[in-house]
mmCIF file of C-alpha atoms in Angstrom:
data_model
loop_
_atom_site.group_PDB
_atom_site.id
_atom_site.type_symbol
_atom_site.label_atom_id
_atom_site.label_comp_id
_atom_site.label_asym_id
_atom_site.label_seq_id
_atom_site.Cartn_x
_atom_site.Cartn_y
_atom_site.Cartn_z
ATOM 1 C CA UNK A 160 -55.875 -15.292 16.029
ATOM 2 C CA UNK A 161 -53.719 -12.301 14.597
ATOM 3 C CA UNK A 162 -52.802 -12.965 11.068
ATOM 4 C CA UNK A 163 -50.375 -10.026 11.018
ATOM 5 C CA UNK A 164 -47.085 -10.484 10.245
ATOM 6 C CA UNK A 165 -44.929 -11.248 13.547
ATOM 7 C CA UNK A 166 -41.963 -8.979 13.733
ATOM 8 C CA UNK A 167 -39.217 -11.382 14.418
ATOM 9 C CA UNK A 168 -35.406 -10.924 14.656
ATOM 10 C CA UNK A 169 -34.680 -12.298 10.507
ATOM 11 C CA UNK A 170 -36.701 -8.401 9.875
ATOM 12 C CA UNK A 171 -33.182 -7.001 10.934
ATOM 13 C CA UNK A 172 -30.881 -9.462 9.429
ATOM 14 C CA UNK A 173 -29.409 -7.406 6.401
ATOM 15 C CA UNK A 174 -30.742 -8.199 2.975
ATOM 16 C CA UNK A 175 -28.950 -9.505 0.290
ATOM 17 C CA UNK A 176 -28.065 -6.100 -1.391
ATOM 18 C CA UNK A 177 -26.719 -5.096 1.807
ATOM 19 C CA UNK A 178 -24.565 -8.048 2.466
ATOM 20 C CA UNK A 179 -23.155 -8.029 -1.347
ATOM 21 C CA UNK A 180 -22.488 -4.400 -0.687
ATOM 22 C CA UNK A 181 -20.475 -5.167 2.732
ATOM 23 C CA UNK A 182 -18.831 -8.103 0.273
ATOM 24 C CA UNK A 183 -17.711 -5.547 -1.866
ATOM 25 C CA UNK A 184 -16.694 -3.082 0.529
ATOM 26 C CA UNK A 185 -14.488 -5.849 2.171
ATOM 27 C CA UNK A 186 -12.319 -7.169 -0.826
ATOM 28 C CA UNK A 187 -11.946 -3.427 -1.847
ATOM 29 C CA UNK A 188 -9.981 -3.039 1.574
ATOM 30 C CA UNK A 189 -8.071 -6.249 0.934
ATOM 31 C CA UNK A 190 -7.343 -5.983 -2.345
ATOM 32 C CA UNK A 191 -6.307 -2.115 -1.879
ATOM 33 C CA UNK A 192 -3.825 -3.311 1.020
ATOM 34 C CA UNK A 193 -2.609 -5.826 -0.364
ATOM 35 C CA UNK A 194 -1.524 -3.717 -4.009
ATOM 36 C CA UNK A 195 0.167 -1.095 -1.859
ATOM 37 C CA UNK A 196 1.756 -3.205 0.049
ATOM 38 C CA UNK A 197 3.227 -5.192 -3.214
ATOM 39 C CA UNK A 198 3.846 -1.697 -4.919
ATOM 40 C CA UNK A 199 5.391 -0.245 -1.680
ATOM 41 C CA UNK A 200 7.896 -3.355 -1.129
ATOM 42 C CA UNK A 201 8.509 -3.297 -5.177
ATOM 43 C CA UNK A 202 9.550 0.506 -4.714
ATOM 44 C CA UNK A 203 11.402 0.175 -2.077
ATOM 45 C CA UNK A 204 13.280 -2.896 -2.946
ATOM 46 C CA UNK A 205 14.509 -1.600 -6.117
ATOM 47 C CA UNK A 206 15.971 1.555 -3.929
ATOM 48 C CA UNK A 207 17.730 -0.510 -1.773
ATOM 49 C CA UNK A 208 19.120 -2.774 -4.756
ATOM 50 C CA UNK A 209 20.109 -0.421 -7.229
ATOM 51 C CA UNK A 210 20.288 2.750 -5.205
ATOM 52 C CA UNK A 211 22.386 1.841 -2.208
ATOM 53 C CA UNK A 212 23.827 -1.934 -2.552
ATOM 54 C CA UNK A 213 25.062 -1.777 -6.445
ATOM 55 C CA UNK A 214 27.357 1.564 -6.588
ATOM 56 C CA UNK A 215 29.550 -0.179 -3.358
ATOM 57 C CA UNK A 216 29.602 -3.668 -5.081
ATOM 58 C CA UNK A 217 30.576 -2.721 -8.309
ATOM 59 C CA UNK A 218 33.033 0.077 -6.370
ATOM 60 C CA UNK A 219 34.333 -2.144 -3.784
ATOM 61 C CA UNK A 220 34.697 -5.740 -5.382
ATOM 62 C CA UNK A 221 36.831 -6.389 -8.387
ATOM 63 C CA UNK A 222 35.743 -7.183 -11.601
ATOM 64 C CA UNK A 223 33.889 -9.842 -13.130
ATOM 65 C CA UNK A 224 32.845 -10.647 -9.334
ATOM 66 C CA UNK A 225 31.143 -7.603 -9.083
ATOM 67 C CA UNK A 226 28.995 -7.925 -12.396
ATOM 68 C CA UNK A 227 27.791 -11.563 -11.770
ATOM 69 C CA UNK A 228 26.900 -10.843 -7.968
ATOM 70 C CA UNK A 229 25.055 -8.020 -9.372
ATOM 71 C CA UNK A 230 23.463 -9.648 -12.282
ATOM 72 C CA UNK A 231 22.739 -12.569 -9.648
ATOM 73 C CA UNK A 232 20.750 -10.408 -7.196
ATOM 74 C CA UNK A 233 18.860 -8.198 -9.723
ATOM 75 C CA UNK A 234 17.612 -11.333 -11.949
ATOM 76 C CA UNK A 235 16.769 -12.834 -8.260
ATOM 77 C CA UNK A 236 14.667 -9.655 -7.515
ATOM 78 C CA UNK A 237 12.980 -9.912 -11.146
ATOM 79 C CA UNK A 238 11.436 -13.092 -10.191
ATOM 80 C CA UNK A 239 9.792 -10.960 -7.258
ATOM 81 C CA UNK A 240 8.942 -7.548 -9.099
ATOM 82 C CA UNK A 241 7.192 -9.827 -11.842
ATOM 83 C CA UNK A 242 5.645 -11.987 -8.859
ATOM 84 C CA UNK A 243 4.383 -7.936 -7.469
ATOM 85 C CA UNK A 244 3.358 -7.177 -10.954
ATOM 86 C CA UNK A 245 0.778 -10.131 -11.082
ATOM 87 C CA UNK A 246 -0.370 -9.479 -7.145
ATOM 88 C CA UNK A 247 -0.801 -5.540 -8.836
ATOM 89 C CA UNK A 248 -2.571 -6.685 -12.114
ATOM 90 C CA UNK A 249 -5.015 -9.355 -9.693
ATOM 91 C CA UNK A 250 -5.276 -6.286 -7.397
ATOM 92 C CA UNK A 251 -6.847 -3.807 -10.310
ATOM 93 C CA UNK A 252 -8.871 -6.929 -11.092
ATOM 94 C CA UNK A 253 -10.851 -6.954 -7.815
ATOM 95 C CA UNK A 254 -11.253 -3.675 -7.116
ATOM 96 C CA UNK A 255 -12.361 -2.559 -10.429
ATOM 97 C CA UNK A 256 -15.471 -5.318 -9.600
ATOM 98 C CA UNK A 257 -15.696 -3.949 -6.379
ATOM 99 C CA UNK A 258 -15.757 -0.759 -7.414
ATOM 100 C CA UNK A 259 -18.837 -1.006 -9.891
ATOM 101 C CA UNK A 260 -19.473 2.219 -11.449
ATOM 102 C CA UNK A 261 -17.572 4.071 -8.813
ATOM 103 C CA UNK A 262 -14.466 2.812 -10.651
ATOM 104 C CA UNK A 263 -14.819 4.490 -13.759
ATOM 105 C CA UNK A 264 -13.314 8.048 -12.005
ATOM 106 C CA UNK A 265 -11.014 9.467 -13.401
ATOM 107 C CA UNK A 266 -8.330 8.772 -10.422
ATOM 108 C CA UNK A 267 -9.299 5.057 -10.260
ATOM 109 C CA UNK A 268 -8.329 4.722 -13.833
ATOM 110 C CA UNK A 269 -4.983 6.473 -14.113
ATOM 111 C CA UNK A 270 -4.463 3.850 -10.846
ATOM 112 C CA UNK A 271 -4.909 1.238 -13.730
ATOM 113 C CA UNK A 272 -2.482 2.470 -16.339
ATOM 114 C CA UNK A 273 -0.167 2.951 -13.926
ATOM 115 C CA UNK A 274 -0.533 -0.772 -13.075
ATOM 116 C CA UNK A 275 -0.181 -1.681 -16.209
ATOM 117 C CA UNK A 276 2.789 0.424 -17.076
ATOM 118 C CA UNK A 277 4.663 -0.864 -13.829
ATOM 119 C CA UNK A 278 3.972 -4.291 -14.791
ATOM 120 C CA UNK A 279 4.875 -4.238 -18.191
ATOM 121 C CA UNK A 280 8.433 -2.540 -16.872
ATOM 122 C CA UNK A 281 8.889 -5.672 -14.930
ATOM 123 C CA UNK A 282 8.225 -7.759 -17.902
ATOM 124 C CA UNK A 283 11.050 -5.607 -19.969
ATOM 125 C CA UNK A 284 13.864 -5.664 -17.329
ATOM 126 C CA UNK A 285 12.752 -9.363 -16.133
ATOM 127 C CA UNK A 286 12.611 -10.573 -19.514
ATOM 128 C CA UNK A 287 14.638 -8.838 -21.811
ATOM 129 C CA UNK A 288 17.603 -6.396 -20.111
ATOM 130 C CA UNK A 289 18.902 -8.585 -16.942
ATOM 131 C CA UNK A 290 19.232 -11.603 -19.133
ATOM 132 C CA UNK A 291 21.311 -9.448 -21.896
ATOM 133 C CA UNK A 292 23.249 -7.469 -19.025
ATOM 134 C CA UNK A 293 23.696 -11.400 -17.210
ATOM 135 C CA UNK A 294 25.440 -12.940 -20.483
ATOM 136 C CA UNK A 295 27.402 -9.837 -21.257
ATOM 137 C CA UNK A 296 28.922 -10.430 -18.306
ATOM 138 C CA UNK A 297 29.666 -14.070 -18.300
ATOM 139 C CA UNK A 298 31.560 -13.132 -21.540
ATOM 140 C CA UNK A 299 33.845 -10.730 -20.010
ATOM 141 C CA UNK A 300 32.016 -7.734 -21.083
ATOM 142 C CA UNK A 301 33.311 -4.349 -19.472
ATOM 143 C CA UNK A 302 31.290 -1.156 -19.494
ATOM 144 C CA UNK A 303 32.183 1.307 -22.693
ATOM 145 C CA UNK A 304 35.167 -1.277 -23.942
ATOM 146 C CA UNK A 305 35.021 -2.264 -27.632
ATOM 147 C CA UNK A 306 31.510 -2.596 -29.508
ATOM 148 C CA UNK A 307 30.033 -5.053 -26.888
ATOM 149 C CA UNK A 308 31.047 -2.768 -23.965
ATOM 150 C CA UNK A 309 29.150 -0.364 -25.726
ATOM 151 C CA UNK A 310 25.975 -2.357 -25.690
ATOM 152 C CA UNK A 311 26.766 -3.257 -22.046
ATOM 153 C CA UNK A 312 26.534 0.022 -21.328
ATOM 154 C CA UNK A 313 23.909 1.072 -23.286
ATOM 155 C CA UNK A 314 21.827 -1.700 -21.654
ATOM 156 C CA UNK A 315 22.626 -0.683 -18.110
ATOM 157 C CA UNK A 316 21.258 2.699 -18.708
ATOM 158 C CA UNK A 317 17.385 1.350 -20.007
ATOM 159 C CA UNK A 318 17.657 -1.156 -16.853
ATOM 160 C CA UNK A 319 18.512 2.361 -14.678
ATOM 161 C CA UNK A 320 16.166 4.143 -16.242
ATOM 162 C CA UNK A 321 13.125 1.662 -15.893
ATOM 163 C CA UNK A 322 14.304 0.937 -12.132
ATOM 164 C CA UNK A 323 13.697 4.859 -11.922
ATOM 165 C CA UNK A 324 10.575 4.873 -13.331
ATOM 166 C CA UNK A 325 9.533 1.877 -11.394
ATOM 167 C CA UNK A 326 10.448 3.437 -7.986
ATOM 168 C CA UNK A 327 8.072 6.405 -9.128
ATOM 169 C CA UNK A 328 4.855 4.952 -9.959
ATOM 170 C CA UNK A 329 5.129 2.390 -7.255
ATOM 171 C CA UNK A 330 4.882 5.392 -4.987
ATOM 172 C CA UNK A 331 2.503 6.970 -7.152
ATOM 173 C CA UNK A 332 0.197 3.727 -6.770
ATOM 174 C CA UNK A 333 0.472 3.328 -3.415
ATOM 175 C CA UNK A 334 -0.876 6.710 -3.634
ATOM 176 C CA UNK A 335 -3.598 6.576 -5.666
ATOM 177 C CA UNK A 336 -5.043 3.086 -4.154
ATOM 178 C CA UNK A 337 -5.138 5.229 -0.780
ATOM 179 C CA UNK A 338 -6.901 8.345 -2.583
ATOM 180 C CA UNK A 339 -9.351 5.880 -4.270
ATOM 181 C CA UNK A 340 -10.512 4.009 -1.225
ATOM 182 C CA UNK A 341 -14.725 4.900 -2.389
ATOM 183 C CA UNK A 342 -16.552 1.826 -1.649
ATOM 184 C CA UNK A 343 -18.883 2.880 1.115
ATOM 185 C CA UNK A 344 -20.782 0.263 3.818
ATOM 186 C CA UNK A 345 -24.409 -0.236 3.083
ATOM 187 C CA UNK A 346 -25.540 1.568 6.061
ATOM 188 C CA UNK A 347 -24.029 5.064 4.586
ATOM 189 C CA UNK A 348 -25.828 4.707 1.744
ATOM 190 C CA UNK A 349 -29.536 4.907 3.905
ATOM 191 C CA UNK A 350 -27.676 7.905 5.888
ATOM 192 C CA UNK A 351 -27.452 9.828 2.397
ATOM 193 C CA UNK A 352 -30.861 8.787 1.505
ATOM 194 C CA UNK A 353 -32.429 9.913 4.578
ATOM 195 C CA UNK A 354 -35.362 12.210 4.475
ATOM 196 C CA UNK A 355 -34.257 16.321 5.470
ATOM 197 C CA UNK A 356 -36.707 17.427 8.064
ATOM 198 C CA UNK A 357 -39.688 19.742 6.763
ATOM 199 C CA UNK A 358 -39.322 23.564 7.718
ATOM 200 C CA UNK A 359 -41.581 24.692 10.629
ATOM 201 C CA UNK A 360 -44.828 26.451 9.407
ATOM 202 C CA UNK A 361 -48.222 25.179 8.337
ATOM 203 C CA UNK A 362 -48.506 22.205 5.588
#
């Protein structure tokens, strides 16, 4: 009786390094779609909101209608940039694990500030300037009249500005999740460590 080892089919199943590998290599993909897909709809929301809908309300309906439909829709798309900012935040979270020591580049962690800067934007116009703009209104407020106008105004421009700098780095991570797509399948790692072939000529 042969005591060999039988080769049987469980020799190819992959082993557990390779499967935690193709684990990895899978929530990377997910996690990476899913964040530019957040960023992207975060970005592009805010153009359509304060880009094209908000200079024809506030031109073409009368005043204080125009403010509170305003102040309506933009603290209605806070809830959803904040909701994008935790998706983001979760996002960083699994591919940094993912990742392993591949995401400690350089690329992968400006991707991470830039997270964390768009995210905490969201928490300052969510939380702070939408519900200051959204009162001043309700009392009447008009932009650049008397000392509260003043503040109304001044208010609008740090909610323009962040929406600016919102649209910016949401393209910028949508970017930079695509350019940092590194987690490779096991079976590239045994093509790099395959053996060159010897030169010809005696050994």
């Amino acid at each position: 009786m042969n005591d060999e080892a039988q080769f049987s089919e469980d020799d190819l199943a992959p082993s557990p390094e390779e499967r935690a590998a193709e684990r990895r290599f899978l929530i990377d993909r997910v996690a990476a779609s899913v964040a530019a897909l957040a960023a992207g709809a975060w970005a592009g929301g805010m153009v359509a909101l304060g880009a094209c809908a908000a200079p024809f309300v506030f031109r073409l309906a009368p005043a204080p209608f125009s403010g509170d439909a305003m102040s309506a829709a933009f603290a209605r798309f806070d809830q959803l940039a904040l909701g994008a900012a935790v998706v983001l935040l979760g996002a960083e979270v699994a591919r940094t694990w993912a990742a392993g020591r591949r995401g400690a580049g350089r690329a992968a962690r400006v991707r991470r500030v830039v997270a964390m800067v768009m995210a905490g934007c969201a928490a300052y116009v969510g939380l702070a300037l939408t519900p200051r703009i959204t009162e001043l209104h309700r009392e009447g407020v008009r932009r650049g009249e008397g000392a509260l106008g003043v503040e109304l105004e001044r208010v609008h421009r740090r909610a323009e500005l962040a929406g600016r700098a919102e649209v910016f780095l949401g393209a910028g991570l949508v970017v930079l999740h695509v350019f940092t797509l590194g987690a490779r399948r096991p079976d590239d790692d045994d093509d790099d460590e395959a053996a060159a072939p010897l030169p010809p000529g005696p050994r």
